[in-house]
mmCIF file of C-alpha atoms in Angstrom:
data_model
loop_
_atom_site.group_PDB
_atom_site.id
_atom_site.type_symbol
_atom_site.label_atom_id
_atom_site.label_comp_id
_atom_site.label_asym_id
_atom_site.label_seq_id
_atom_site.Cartn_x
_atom_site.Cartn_y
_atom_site.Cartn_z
ATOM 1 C CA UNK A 27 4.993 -27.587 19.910
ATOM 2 C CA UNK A 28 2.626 -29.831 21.496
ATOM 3 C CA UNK A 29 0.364 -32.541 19.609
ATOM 4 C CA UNK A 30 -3.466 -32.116 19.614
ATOM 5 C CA UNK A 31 -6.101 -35.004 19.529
ATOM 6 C CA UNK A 32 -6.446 -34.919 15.841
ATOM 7 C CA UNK A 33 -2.292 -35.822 15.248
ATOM 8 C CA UNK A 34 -1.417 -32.107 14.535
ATOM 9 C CA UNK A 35 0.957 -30.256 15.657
ATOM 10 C CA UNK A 36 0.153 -27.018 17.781
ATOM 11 C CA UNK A 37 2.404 -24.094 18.629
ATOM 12 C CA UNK A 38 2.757 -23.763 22.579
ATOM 13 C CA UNK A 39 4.292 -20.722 24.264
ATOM 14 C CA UNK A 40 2.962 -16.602 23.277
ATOM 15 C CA UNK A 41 5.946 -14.998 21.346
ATOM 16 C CA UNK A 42 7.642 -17.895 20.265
ATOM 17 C CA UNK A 43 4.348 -19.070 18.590
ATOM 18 C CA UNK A 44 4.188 -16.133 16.863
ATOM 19 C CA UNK A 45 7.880 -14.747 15.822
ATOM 20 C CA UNK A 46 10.835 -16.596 14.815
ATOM 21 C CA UNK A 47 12.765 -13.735 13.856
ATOM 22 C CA UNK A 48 13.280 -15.035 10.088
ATOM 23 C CA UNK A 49 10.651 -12.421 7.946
ATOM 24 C CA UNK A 50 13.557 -12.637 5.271
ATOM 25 C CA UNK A 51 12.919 -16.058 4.569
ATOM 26 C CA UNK A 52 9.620 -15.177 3.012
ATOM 27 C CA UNK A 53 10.578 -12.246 1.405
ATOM 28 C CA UNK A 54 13.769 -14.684 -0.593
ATOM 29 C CA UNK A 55 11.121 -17.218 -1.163
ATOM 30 C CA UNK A 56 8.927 -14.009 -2.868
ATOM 31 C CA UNK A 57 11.944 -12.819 -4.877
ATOM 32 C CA UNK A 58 12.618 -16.627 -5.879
ATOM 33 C CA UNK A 59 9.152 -17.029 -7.039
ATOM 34 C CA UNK A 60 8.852 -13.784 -9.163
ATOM 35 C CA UNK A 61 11.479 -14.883 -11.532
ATOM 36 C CA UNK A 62 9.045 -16.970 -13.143
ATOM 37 C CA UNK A 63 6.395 -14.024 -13.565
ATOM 38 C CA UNK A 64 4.901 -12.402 -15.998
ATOM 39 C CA UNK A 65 6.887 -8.984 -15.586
ATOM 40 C CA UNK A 66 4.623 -7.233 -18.250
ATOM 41 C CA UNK A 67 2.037 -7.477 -15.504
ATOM 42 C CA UNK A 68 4.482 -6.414 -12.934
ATOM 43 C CA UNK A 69 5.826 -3.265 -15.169
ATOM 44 C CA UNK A 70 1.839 -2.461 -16.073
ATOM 45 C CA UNK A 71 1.664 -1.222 -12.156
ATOM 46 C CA UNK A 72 4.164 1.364 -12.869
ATOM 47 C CA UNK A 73 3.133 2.743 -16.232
ATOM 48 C CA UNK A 74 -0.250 3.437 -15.028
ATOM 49 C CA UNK A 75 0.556 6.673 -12.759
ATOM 50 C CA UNK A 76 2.806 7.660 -16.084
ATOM 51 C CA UNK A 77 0.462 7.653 -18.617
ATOM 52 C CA UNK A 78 -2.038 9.521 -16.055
ATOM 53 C CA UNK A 79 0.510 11.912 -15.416
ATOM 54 C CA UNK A 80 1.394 12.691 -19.284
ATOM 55 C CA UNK A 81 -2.260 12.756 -19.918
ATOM 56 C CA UNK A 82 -3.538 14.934 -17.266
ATOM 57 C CA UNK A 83 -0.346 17.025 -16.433
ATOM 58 C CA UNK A 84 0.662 17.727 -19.937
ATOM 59 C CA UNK A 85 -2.729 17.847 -21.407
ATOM 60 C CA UNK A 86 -5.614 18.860 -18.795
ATOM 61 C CA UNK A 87 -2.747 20.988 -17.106
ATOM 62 C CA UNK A 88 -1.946 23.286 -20.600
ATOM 63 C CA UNK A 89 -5.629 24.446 -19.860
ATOM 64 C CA UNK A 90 -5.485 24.942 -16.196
ATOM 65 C CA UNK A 91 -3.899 27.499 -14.049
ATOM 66 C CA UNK A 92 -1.194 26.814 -11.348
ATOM 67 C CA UNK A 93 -2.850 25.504 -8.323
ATOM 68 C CA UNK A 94 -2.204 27.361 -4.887
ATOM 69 C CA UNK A 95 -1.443 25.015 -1.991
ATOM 70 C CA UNK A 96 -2.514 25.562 1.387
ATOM 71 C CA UNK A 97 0.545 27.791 2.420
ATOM 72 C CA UNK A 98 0.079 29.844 -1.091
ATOM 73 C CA UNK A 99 2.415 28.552 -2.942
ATOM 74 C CA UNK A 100 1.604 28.360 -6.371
ATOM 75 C CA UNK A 101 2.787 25.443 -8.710
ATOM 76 C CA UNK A 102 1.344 23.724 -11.860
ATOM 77 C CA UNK A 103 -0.909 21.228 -12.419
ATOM 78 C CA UNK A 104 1.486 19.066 -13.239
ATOM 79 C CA UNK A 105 3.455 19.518 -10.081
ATOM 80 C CA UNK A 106 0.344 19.063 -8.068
ATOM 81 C CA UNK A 107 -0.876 15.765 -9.456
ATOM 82 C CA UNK A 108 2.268 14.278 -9.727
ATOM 83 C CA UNK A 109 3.357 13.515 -5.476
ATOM 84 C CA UNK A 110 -0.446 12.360 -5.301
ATOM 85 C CA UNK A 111 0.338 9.880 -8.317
ATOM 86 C CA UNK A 112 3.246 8.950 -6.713
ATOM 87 C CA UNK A 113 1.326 8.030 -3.398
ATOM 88 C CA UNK A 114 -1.233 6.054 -5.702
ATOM 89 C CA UNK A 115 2.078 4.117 -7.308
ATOM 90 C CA UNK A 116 3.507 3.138 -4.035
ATOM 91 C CA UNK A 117 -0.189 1.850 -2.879
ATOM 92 C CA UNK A 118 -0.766 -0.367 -6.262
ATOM 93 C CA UNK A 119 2.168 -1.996 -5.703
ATOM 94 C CA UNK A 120 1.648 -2.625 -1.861
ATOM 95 C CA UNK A 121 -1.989 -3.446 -2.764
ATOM 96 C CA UNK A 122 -1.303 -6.065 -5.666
ATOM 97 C CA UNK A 123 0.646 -8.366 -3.745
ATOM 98 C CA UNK A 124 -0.541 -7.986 -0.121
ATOM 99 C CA UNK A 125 -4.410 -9.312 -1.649
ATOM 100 C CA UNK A 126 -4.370 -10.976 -4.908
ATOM 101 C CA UNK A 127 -1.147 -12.714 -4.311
ATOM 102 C CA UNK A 128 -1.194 -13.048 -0.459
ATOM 103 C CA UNK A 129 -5.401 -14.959 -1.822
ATOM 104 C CA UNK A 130 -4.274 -17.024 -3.905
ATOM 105 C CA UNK A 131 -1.481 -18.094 -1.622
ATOM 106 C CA UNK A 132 -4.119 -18.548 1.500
ATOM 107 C CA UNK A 133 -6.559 -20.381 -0.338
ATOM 108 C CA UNK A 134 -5.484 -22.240 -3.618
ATOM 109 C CA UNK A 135 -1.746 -22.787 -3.568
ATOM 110 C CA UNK A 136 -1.729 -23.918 0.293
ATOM 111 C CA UNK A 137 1.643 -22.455 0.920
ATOM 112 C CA UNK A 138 1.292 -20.728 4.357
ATOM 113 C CA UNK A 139 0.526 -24.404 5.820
ATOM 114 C CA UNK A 140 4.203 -25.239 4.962
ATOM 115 C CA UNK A 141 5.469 -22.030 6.225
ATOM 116 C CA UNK A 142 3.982 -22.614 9.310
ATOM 117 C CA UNK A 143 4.668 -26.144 9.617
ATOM 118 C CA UNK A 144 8.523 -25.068 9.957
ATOM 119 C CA UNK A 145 9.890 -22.854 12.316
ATOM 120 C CA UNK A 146 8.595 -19.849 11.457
ATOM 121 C CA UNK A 147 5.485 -18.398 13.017
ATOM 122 C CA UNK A 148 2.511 -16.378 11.334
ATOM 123 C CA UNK A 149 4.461 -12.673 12.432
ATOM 124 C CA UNK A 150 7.232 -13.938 10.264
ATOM 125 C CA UNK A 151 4.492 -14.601 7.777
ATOM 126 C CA UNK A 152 3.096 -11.480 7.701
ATOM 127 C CA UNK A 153 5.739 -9.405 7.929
ATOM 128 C CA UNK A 154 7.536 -11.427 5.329
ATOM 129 C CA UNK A 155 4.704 -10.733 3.202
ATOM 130 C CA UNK A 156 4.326 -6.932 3.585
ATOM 131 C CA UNK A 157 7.609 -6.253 3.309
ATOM 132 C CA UNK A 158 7.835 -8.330 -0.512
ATOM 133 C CA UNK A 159 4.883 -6.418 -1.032
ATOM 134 C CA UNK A 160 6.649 -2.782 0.203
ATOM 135 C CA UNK A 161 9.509 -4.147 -2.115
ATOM 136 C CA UNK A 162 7.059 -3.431 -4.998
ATOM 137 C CA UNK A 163 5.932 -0.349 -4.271
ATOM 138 C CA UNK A 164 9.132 1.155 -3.755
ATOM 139 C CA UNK A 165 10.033 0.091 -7.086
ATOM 140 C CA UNK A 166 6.964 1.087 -8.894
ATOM 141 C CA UNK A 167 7.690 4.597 -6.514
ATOM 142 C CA UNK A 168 11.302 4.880 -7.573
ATOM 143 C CA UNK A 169 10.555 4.566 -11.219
ATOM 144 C CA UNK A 170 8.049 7.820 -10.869
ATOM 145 C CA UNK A 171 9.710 10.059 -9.028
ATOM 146 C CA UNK A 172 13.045 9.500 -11.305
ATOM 147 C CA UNK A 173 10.537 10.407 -14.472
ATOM 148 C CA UNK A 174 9.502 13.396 -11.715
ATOM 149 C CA UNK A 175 13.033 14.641 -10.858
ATOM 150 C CA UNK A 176 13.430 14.293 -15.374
ATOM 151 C CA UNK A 177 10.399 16.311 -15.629
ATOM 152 C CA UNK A 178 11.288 19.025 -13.356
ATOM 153 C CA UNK A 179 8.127 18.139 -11.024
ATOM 154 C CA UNK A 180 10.189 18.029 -7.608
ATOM 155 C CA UNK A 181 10.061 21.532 -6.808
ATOM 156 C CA UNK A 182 12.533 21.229 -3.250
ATOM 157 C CA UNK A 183 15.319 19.116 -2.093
ATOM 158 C CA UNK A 184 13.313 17.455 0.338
ATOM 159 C CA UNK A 185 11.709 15.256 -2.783
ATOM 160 C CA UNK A 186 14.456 13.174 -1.231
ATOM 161 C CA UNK A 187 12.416 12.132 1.516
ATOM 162 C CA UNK A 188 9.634 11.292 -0.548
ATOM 163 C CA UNK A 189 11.073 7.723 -0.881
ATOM 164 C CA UNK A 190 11.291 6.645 3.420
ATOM 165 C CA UNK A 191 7.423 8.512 2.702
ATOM 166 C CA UNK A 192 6.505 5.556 -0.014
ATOM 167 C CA UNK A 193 7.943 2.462 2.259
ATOM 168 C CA UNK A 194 5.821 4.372 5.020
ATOM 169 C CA UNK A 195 2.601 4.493 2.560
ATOM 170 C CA UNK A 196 3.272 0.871 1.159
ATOM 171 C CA UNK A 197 4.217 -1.022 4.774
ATOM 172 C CA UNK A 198 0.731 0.666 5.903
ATOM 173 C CA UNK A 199 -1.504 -0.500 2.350
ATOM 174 C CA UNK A 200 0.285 -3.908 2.266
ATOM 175 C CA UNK A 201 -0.283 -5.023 5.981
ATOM 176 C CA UNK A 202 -4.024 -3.366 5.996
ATOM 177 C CA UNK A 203 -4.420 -5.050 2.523
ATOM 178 C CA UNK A 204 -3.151 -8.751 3.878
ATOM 179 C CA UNK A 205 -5.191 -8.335 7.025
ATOM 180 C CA UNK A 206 -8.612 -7.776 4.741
ATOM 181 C CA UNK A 207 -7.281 -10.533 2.399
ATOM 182 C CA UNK A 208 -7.090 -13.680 5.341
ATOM 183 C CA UNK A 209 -10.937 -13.532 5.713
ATOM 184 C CA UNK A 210 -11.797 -13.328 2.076
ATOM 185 C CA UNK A 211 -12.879 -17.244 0.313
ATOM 186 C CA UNK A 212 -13.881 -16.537 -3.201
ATOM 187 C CA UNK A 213 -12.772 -14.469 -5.791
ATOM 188 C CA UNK A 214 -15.884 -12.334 -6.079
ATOM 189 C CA UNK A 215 -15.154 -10.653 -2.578
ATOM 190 C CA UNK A 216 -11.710 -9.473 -4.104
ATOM 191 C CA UNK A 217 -13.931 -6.805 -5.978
ATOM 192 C CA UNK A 218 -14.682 -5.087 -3.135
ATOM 193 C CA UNK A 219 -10.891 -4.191 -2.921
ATOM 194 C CA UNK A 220 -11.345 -2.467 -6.499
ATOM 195 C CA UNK A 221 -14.544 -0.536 -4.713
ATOM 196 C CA UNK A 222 -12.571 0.640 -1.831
ATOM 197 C CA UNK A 223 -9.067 1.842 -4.458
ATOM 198 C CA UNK A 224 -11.206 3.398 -7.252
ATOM 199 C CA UNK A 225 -12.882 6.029 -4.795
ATOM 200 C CA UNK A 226 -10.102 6.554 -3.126
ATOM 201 C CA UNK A 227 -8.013 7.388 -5.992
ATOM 202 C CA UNK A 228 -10.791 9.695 -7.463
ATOM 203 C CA UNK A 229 -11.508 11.583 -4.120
ATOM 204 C CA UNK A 230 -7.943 11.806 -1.774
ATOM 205 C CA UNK A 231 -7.388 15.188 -3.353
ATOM 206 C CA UNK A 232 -5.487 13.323 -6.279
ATOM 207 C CA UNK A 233 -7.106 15.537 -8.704
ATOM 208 C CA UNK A 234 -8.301 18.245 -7.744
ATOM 209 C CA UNK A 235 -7.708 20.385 -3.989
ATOM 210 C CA UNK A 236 -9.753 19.294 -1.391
ATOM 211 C CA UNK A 237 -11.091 22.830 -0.616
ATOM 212 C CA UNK A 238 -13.396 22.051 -4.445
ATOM 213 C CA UNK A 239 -15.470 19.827 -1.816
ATOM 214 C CA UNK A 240 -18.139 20.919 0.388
ATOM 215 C CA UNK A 241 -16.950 20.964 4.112
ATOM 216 C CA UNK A 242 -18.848 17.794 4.983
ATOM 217 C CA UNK A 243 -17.026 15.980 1.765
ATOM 218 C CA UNK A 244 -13.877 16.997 3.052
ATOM 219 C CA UNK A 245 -14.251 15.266 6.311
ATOM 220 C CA UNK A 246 -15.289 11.840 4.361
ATOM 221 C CA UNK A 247 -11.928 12.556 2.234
ATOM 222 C CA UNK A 248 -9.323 13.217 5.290
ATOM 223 C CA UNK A 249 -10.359 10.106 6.734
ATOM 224 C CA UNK A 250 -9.468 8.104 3.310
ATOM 225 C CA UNK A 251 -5.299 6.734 4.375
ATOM 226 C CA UNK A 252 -4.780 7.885 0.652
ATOM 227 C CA UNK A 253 -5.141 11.021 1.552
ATOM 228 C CA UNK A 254 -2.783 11.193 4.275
ATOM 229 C CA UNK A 255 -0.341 10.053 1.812
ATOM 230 C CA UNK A 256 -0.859 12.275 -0.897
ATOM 231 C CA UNK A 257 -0.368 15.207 1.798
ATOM 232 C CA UNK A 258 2.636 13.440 3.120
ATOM 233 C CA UNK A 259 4.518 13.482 -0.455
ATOM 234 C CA UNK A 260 2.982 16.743 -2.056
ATOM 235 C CA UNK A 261 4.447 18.436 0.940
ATOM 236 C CA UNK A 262 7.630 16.585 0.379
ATOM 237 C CA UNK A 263 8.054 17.787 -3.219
ATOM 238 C CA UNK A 264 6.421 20.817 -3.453
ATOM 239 C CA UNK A 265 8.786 22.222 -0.644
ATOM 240 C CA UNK A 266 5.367 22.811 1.618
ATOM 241 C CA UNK A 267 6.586 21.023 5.024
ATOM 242 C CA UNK A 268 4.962 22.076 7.828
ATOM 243 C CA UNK A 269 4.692 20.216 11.659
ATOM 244 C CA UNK A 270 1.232 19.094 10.921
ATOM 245 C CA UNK A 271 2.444 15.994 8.596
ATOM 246 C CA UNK A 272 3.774 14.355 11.561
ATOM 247 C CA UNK A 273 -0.260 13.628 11.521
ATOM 248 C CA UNK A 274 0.089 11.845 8.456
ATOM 249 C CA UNK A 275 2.854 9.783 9.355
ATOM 250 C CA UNK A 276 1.270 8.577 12.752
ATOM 251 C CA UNK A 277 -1.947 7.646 10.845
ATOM 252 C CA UNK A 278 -0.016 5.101 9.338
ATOM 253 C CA UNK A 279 2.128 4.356 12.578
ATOM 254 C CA UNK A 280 -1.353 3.112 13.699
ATOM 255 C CA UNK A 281 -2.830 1.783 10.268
ATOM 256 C CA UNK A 282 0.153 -0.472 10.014
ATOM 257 C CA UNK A 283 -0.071 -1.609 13.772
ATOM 258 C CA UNK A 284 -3.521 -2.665 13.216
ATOM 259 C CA UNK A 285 -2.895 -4.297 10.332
ATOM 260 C CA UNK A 286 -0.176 -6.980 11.790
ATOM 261 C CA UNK A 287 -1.998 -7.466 14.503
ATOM 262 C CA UNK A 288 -5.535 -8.705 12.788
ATOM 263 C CA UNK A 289 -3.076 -10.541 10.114
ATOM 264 C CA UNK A 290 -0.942 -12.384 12.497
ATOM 265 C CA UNK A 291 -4.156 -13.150 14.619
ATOM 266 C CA UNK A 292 -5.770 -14.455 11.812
ATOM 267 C CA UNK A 293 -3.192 -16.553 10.017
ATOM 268 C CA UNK A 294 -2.916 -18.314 14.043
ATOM 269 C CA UNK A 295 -6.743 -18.802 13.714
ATOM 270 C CA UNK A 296 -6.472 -20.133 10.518
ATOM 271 C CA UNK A 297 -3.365 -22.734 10.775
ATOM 272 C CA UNK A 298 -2.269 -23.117 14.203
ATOM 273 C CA UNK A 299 -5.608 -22.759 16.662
#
């Protein structure tokens, strides 16, 4: 570290300014910190996907007939909403923490000054932050596909690899989320992360197939990252795995490379530039 004009202190060096190899530190401080929560807000995350599922799968889906899936096989409505609610319930999670939390953090309770201010740089930050904020997507992702596996709703045995699929949907949402997050200042621009989730949720082929759409709404759709996740983990559970979801996966490869790099960038802008 060097010391500026002003008395602060300022990182010197390129990867030691950035990483001090201690992302865990953040993540226990996370942990620490949520013992003190509200976990009726926490547990609200998960129920939400269930009480869609019970009232669309079990209700809308007595009055609709199996859907076929793009290989033709045929499963119920249930079965086909189900891995896309799952993908929803791993993004919540990632979402929740990675922008409400991670704002409230940047710009009322100060704390990444102190972070930084130690030996840890903003990488650690960042990463420490996503991966608290994968920790509650998994959770909110285990919880549903146990009620899945009860329900009968995991149609082949490689539902197991739905779960490496929900860290891989939730590492992607929670370091695009943070990213977005550093350059928002006021509450009110924290809405426009509810006007990004509710389309997304409504139109990723959640629902309904994405062959209901006309062609040119389908192209809007497969560039939504919901989608790719809802692909991802209906093909996982519905038995429907083809060579073509490596495409999914390495849209998030890329969505979660992009995202560390703007957060770390920004959180040096912010506190150490």
């Amino acid at each position: 570290m060097t010391m500026t004009d002003s008395g602060t202190t300022r990182r010197a060096g390129s990867v030691r300014a950035l990483w001090a190899g201690n992302p865990l530190a953040v993540v226990q401080r996370g942990l620490i910190a949520a013992r003190s929560s509200s976990w009726a807000v926490v547990l609200s995350g998960f129920f939400e996907p269930v009480f869609y599922l019970l009232s669309l799968g079990i209700g809308l889906g007595g009055m609709i007939n199996a859907i076929t899936l793009a290989d033709g096989t045929e499963v119920s409505y249930a079965a086909f909403i189900a891995p896309a609610l799952l993908a929803v319930s791993a993004m919540n999670g990632a979402i929740y923490d990675s922008t409400w939390n991670v704002f409230f953090k940047l710009n009322y309770g100060k704390l990444y000054e102190g972070m930084l201010a130690t030996s840890l740089g903003p990488l650690d930050v960042a990463l420490g932050e996503i991966m608290y904020a994968m920790l509650r997507g998994l959770v909110y992702a285990s919880g549903f596909l146990i009620i899945m596996q009860v329900g009968g709703l995991n149609l082949s045995w490689t539902a197991v690899l739905a779960l490496p699929a929900v860290l891989l949907i939730a590492f992607g949402f929670a370091s695009l989320g943070m990213a977005v997050t550093s350059y928002m200042k006021t509450f009110q621009h924290m809405d426009w992360i509810a006007m990004v989730l509710l389309p997304m949720f409504l139109f990723s082929a959640t629902l309904f197939p994405i062959t209901n759409y006309p062609e040119w709404v389908q192209g809007v759709i497969q560039a939504f990252p919901l989608w790719h996740g809802v692909e991802l983990i209906r093909g996982l559970t519905t038995g429907a795995v083809h060579v073509g979801m490596l495409w999914h996966v390495l849209y998030y490869v890329v969505m979660i490379a992009v995202g560390l790099v703007f957060t770390t960038k920004r959180l040096r802008a912010l506190f150490l530039d």
